[in-house]
Short mmCIF file of C-alpha atoms and ligand atoms in Angstrom, two decimals:
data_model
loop_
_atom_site.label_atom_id
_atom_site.label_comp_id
_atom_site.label_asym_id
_atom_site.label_seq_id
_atom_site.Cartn_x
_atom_site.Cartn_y
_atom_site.Cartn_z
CA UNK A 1 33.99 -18.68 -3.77
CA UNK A 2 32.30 -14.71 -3.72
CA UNK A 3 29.16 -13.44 -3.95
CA UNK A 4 29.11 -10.19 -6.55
CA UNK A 5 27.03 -7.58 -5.43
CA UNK A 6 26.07 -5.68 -8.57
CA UNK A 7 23.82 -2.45 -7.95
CA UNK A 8 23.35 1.21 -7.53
CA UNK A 9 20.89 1.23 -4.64
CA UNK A 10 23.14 1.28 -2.02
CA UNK A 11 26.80 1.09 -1.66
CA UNK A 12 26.72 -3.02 -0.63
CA UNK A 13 27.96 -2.33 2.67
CA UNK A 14 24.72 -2.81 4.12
CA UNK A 15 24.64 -5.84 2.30
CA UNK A 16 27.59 -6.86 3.75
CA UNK A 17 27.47 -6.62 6.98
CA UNK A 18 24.17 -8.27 7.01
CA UNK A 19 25.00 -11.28 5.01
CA UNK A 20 28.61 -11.60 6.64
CA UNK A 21 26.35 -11.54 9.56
CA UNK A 22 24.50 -15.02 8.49
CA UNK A 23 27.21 -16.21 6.36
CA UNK A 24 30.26 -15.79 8.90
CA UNK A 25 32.47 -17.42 5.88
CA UNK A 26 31.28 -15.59 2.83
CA UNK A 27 33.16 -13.76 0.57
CA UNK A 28 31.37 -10.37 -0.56
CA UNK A 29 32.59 -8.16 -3.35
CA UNK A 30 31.28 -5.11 -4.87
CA UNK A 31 31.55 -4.85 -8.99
CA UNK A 32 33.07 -3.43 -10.32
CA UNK A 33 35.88 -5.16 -7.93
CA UNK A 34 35.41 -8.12 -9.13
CA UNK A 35 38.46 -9.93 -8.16
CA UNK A 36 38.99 -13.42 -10.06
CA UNK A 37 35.97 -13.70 -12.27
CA UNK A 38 36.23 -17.56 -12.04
CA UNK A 39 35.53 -17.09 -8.11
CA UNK A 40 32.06 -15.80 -8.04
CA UNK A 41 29.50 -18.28 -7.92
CA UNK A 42 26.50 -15.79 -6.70
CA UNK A 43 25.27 -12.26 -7.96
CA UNK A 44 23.36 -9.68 -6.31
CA UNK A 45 21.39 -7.33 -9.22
CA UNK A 46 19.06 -4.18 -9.45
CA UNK A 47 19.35 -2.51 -12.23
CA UNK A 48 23.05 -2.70 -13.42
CA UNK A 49 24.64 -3.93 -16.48
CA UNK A 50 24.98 -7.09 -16.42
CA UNK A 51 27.26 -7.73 -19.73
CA UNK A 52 29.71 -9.47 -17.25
CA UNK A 53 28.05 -12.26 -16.57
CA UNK A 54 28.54 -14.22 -18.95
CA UNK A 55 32.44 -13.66 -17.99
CA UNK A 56 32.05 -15.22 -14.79
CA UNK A 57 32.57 -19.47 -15.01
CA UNK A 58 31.22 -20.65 -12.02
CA UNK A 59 28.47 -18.50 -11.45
CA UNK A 60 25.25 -20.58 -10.64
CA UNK A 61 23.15 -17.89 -9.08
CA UNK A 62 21.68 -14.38 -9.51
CA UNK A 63 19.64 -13.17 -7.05
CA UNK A 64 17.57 -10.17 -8.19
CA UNK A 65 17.51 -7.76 -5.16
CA UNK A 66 13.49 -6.62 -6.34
CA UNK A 67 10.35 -8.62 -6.34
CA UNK A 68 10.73 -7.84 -10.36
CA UNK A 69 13.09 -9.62 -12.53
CA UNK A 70 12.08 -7.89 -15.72
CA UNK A 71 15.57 -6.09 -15.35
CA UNK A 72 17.22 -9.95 -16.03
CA UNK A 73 15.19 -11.32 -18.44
CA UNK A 74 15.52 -8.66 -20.82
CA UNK A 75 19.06 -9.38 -20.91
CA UNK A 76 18.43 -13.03 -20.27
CA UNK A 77 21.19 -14.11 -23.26
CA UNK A 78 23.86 -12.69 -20.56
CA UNK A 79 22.73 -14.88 -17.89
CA UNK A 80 24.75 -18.59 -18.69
CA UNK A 81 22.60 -21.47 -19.56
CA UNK A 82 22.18 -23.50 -16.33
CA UNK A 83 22.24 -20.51 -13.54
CA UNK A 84 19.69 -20.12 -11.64
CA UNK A 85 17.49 -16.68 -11.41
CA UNK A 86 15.75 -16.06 -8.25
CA UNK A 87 13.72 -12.95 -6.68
CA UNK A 88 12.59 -11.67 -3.51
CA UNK A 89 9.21 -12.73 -1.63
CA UNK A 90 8.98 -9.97 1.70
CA UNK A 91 6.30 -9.55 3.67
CA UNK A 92 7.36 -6.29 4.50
CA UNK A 93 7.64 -4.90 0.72
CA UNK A 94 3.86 -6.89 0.10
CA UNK A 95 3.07 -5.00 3.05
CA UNK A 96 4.35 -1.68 1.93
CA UNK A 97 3.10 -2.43 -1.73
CA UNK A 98 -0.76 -2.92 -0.38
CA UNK A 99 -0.70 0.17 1.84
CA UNK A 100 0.55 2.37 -1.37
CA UNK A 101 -2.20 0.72 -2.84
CA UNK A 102 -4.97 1.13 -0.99
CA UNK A 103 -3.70 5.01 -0.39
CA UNK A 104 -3.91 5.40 -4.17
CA UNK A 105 -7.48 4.09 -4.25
CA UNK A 106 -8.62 6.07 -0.83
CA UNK A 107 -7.02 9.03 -1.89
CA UNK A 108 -9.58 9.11 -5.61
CA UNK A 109 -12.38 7.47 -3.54
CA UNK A 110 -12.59 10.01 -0.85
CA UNK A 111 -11.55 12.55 -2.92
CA UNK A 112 -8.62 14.13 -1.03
CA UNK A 113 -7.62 16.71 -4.26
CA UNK A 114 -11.39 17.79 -3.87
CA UNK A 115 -11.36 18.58 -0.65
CA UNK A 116 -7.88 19.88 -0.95
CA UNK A 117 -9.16 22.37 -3.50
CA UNK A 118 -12.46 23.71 -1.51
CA UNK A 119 -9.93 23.99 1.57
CA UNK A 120 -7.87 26.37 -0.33
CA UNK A 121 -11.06 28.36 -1.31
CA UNK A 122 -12.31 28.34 2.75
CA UNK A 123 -15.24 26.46 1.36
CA UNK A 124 -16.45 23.83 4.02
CA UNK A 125 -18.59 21.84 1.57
CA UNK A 126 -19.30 17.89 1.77
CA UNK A 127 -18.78 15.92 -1.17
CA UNK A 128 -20.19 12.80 -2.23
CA UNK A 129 -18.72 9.60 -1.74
CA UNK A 130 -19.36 5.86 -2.44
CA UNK A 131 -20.29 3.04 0.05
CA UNK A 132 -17.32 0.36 -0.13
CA UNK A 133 -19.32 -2.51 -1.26
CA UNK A 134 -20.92 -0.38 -3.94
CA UNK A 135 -17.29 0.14 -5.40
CA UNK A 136 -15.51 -2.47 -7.79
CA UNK A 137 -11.58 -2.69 -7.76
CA UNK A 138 -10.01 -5.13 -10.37
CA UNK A 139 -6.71 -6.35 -9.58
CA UNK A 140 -4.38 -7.18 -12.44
CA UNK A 141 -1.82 -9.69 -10.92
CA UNK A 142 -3.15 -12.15 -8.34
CA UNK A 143 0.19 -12.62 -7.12
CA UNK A 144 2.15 -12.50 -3.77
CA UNK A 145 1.49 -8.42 -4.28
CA UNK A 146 -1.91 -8.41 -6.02
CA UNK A 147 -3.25 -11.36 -3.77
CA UNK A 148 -2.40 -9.10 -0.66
CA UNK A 149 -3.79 -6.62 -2.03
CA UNK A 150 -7.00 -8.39 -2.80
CA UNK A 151 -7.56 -10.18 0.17
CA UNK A 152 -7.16 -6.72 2.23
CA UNK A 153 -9.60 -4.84 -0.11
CA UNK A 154 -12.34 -7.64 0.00
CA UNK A 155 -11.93 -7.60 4.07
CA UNK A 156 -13.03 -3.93 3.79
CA UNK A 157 -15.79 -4.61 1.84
CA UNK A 158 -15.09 -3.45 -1.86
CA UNK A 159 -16.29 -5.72 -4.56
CA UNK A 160 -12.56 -7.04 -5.64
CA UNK A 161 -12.36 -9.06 -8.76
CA UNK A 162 -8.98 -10.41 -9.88
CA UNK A 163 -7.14 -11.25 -13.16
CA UNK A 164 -4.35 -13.61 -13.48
CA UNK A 165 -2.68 -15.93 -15.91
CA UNK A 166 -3.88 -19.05 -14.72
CA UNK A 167 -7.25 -20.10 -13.12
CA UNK A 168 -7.22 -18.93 -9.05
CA UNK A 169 -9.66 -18.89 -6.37
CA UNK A 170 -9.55 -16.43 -3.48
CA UNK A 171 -12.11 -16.14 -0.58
CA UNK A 172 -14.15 -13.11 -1.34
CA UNK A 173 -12.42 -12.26 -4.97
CA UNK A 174 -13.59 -13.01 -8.27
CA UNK A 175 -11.12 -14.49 -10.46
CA UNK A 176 -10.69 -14.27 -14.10
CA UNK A 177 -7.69 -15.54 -16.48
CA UNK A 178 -6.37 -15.12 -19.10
CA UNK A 179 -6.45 -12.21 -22.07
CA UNK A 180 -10.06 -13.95 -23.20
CA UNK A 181 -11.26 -12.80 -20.07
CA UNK A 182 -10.00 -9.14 -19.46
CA UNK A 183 -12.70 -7.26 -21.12
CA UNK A 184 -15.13 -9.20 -19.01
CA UNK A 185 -13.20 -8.65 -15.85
CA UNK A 186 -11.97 -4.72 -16.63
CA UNK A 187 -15.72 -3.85 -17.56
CA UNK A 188 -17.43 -3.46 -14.07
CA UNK A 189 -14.24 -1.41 -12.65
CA UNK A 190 -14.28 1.83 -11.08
CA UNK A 191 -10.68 1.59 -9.76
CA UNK A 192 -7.96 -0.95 -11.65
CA UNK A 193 -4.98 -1.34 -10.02
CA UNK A 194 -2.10 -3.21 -12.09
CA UNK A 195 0.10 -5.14 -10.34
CA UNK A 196 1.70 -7.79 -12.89
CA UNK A 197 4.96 -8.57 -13.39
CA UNK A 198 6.01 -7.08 -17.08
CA UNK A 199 6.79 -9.36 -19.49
CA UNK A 200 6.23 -9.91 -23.64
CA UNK A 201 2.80 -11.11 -22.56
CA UNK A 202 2.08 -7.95 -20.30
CA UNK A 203 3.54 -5.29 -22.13
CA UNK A 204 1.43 -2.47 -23.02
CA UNK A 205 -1.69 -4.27 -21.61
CA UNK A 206 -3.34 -1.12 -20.75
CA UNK A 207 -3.60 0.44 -23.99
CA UNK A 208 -6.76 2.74 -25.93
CA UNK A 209 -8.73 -0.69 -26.06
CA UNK A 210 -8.09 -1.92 -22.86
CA UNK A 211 -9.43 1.55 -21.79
CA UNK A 212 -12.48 1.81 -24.04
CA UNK A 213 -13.39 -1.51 -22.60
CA UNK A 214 -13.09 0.07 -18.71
CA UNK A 215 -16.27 1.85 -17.72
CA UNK A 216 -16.65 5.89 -18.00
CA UNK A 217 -15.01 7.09 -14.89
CA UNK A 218 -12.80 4.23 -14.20
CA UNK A 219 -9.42 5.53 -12.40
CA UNK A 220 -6.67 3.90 -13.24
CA UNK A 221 -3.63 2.99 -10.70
CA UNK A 222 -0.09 1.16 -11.81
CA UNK A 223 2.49 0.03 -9.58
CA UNK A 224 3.67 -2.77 -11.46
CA UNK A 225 5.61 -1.75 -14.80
CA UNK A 226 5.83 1.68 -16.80
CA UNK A 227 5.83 -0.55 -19.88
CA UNK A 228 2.13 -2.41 -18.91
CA UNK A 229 1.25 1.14 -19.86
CA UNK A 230 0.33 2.77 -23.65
CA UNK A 231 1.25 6.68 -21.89
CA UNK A 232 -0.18 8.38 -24.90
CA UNK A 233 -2.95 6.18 -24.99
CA UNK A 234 -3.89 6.46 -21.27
CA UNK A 235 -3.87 10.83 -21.49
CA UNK A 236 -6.31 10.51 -24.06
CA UNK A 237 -8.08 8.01 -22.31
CA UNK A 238 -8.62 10.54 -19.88
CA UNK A 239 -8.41 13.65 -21.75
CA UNK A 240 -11.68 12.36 -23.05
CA UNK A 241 -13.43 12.10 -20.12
CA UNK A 242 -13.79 7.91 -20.75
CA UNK A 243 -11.41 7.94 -17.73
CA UNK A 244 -11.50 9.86 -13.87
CA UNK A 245 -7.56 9.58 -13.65
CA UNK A 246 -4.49 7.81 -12.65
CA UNK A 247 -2.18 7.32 -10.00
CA UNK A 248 1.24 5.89 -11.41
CA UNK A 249 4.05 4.33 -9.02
CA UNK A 250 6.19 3.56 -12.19
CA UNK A 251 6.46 4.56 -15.78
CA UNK A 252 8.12 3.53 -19.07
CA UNK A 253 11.13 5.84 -18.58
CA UNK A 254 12.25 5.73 -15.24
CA UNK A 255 12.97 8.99 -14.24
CA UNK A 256 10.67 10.62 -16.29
CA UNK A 257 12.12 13.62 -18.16
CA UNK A 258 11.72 16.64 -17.45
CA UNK A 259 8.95 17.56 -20.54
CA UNK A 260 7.18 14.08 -19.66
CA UNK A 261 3.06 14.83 -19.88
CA UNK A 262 2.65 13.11 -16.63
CA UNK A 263 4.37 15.99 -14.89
CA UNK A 264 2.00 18.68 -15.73
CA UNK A 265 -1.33 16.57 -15.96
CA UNK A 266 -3.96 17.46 -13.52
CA UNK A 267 -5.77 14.71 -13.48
CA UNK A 268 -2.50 11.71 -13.39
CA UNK A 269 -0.45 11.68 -10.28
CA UNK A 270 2.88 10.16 -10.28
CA UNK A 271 5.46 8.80 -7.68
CA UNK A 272 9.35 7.86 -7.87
CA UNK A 273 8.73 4.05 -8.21
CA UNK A 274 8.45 4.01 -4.64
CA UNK A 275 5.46 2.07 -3.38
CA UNK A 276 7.47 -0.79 -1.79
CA UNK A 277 11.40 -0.88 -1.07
CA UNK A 278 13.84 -3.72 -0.70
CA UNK A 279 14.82 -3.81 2.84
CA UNK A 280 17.96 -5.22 3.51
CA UNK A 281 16.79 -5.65 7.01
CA UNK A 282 14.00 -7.75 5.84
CA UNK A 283 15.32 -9.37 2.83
CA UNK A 284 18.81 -10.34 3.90
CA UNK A 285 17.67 -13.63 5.58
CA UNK A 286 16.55 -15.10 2.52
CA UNK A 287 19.49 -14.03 0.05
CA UNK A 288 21.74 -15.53 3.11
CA UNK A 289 19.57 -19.11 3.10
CA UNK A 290 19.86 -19.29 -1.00
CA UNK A 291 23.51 -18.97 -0.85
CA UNK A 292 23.94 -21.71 1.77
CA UNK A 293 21.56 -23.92 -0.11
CA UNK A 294 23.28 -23.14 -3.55
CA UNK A 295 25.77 -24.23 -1.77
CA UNK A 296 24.91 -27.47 -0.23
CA UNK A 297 23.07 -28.35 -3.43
CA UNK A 298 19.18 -28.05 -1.60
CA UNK A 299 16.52 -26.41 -4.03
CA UNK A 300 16.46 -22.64 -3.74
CA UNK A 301 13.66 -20.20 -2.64
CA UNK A 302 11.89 -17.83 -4.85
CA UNK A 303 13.68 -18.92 -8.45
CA UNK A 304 12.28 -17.52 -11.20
CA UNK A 305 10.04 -19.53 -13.94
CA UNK A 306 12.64 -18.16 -17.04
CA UNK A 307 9.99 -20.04 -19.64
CA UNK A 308 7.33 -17.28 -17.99
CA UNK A 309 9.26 -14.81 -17.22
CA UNK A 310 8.22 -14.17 -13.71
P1 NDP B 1 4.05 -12.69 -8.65
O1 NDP B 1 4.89 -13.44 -9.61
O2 NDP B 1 3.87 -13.23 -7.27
O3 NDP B 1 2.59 -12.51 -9.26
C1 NDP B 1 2.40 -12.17 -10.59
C2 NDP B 1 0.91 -12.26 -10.92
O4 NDP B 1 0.71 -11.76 -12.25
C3 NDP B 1 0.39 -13.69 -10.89
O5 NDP B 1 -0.91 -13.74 -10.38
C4 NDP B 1 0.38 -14.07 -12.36
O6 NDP B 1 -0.56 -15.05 -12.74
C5 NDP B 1 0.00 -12.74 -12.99
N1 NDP B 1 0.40 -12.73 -14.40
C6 NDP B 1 1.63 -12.91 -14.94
N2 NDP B 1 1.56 -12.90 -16.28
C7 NDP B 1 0.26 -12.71 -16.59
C8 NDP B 1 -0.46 -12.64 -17.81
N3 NDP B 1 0.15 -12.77 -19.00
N4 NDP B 1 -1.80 -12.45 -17.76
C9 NDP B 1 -2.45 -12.34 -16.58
N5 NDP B 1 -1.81 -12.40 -15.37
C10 NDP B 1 -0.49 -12.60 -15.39
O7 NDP B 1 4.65 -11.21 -8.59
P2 NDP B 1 4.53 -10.17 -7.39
O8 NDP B 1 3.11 -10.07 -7.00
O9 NDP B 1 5.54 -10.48 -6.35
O10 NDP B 1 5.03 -8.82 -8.11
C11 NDP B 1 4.35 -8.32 -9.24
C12 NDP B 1 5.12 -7.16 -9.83
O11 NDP B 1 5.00 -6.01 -8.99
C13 NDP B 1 6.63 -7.33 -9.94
O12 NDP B 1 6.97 -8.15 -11.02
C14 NDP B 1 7.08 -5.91 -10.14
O13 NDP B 1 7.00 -5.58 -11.50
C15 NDP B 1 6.04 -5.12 -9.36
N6 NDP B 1 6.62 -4.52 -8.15
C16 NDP B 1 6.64 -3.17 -8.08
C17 NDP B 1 7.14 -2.55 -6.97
C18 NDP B 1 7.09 -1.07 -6.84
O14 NDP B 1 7.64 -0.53 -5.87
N7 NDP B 1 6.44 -0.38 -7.75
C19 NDP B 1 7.69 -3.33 -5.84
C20 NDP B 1 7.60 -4.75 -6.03
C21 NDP B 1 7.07 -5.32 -7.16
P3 NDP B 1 -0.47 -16.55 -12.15
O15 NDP B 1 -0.94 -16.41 -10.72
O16 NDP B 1 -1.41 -17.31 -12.98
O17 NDP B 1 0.95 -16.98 -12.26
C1 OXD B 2 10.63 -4.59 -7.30
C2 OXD B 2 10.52 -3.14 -7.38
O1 OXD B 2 10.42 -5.29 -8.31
O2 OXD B 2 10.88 -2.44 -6.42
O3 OXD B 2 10.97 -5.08 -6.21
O4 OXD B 2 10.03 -2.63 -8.40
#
C-alpha cells in the first residue's frame, strides 16, 4: 500500500526522504502519479483538489499537512465515509504562531509605525505607552494555538481573557464560551487576537456588530481564517475611528488581489499567511507514527472531530 502526497508547498521530496526515513518500507507517491488508485491507503493534503479521493478504495487516512483542516471539510463529501481526517499538533508551529502573535500586539502597543514615522522626520520624541497589566488582550480560540498564546501573554502580565466553544479554565486567563458570551468577553479589549479554527459556526465572526461591541480603540489582529473576517465591515470599523487598526496574517482571498483595500490601508497591516509554517523537520515524526498505527489498527493522533469541524 502508498501514501499520496497531494500538495503544492513543496515538491514531496522532502517529504519523502523524511518519512522513508521512519517508514524504511513505505511507499510514497506524488499526485498526480498516482499509480493504482486501489493502492493508496494514506493522503498527504494542503490545499489541492481533492476530487480524487473519492476514486481511491482503500484509502482510510488523510492527513492534513496544516494545523487547519478547513481546506477538507469544505469538500468533506469527497472524503469516503469511514476515513479518517487528522491534523497536525507542533510545538514548533504553536511556537512560531505565539511569537507572530505577540509581535503583532508589541508592534501596536509600543507603537513601532509611530516611532518609525518621527524617525523619518529626525524627531526624537517619546510617546506614550501602556503598563502591561493595564492592557486587556482577548483571545478567540483557546486552543493548542490560542492557549499558547494565552498562557505566554498572562506570564507577561497583560490582562488575557479567552473565548472558546466549550467551558475552559486556564491559570491566569479568563474564560468565556460560547456566542452568548462574546459581547461580554470582546467588550473590555484593547487588542483581540483571533485564533479559531474557521468553520460554519466561525465564519464571519468579526463582523460591524462584533466590532461595535469592541471598545473605541480596540486593534484588531487575525491569524486564524480570512473568512472569520467581514473585510468591508472591519475598514469601516476603522475608518470610523471605533477601531485603532489591524494586523492580518490571513484573509478571505488568499493572495489578495492586486486592488484589495488592505493593500493601500494605512492603518491595516497584512502578511502572506505566514505566522507559523509546517516544518517537515518537525512534523514528519507524527505523520510517520499515524501511518504505522493506521496500519497496525492503534487509534491515531490528532484526528479531526468531522461533527465540529475542527
Ligand atoms: P484547536 O482545535 O486546538 O483550537 C481551536 C479553538 O477554537 C478551541 O479552543 C475551540 O474551542 C475554539 N472554537 C472552535 N469553534 C468555536 C466556536 N464556534 N466558538 C468559540 N470557540 C470555538 O486549533 P489550533 O489552536 O491548533 O488552530 C486554530 C486555527 O489556527 C487553525 O484552525 C487555523 O485556522 C489557524 N492556523 C493559522 C496558521 C497561520 O499561519 N496563520 C497556522 C496554524 C493554524 P474548544 O476548546 O471548546 O474546542
Ligand atoms: C495551518 C496554516 O492551518 O498554516 O497550519 O494555516
Amino acid at each position: 500500500m502508498a501514501l499520496l502526497y497531494m500538495s503544492r508547498q513543496t515538491n514531496g521530496d522532502d517529504w519523502r526522504d523524511l518519512l522513508t526515513a521512519e517508514l524504511p518500507d513505505l511507499e510514497f507517491r506524488t499526485h498526480p502519479e498516482t499509480g493504482d488508485p486501489a493502492g493508496i491507503d494514506a493522503a498527504l493534503v494542503w490545499n489541492y483538489p481533492l476530487e480524487e479521493l473519492k476514486d481511491y478504495p482503500n484509502l482510510k487516512l488523510v492527513a492534513s499537512l496544516g494545523a487547519g483542516v478547513d481546506h477538507v471539510m469544505s469538500v468533506r463529501h469527497l472524503v469516503p465515509e469511514g476515513v479518517t481526517l487528522t491534523r497536525l499538533i507542533d510545538p514548533a508551529m504553536t511556537a512560531q504562531m505565539t511569537e507572530w502573535c505577540l509581535m503583532a500586539m508589541l508592534n501596536h502597543l509600543r507603537n513601532w509605525e509611530g516611532y518609525r514615522a518621527l524617525r523619518n522626520e529626525r524627531r526624537y520624541v517619546e510617546l506614550d505607552v501602556p503598563i502591561p497589566w493595564d492592557v486587556t488582550v482577548g483571545i478567540l480560540g483557546l486552543g493548542e494555538m490560542g492557549g499558547d498564546s494565552a498562557r505566554v501573554m498572562a506570564a507577561m502580565g497583560y490582562q488575557v481573557r479567552g473565548w472558546s466553544r466549550s467551558a475552559k479554565q486556564l491559570d491566569g486567563v479568563t474564560c468565556f464560551h460560547g456566542h452568548d458570551q462574546l459581547e461580554t468577553f470582546l467588550a473590555p479589549c484593547d487588542v483581540v487576537i483571533c485564533l479559531l479554527p474557521l468553520t460554519p459556526d466561525t465564519h464571519d465572526v468579526l463582523n460591524a456588530r462584533s466590532f461595535g461591541w469592541m471598545k473605541r480603540g480596540a486593534f484588531v489582529i487575525n491569524a486564524g481564517r480570512g473568512h472569520h473576517i467581514v473585510e468591508e465591515d472591519l475598514i469601516a470599523a476603522i475608518d470610523s475611528g471605533h477601531l485603532a487598526g489591524a494586523t492580518l496574517d490571513v484573509q478571505r482571498m488568499e493572495p489578495m488581489g492586486d486592488d484589495h483595500p488592505f493593500w493601500y490601508h494605512p492603518k491595516i497591516m497584512t502578511f502572506p499567511h505566514a505566522a507559523a509554517f509546517t516544518i517537515p523537520r518537525t512534523c514528519a515524526p507524527q505523520i510517520a507514527e499515524n501511518y504505522r498505527r493506521m496500519r497496525t489498527g492503534e487509534p491515531l493522533l490528532n484526528v479531526v472531530d468531522l461533527d465540529r469541524g475542527y
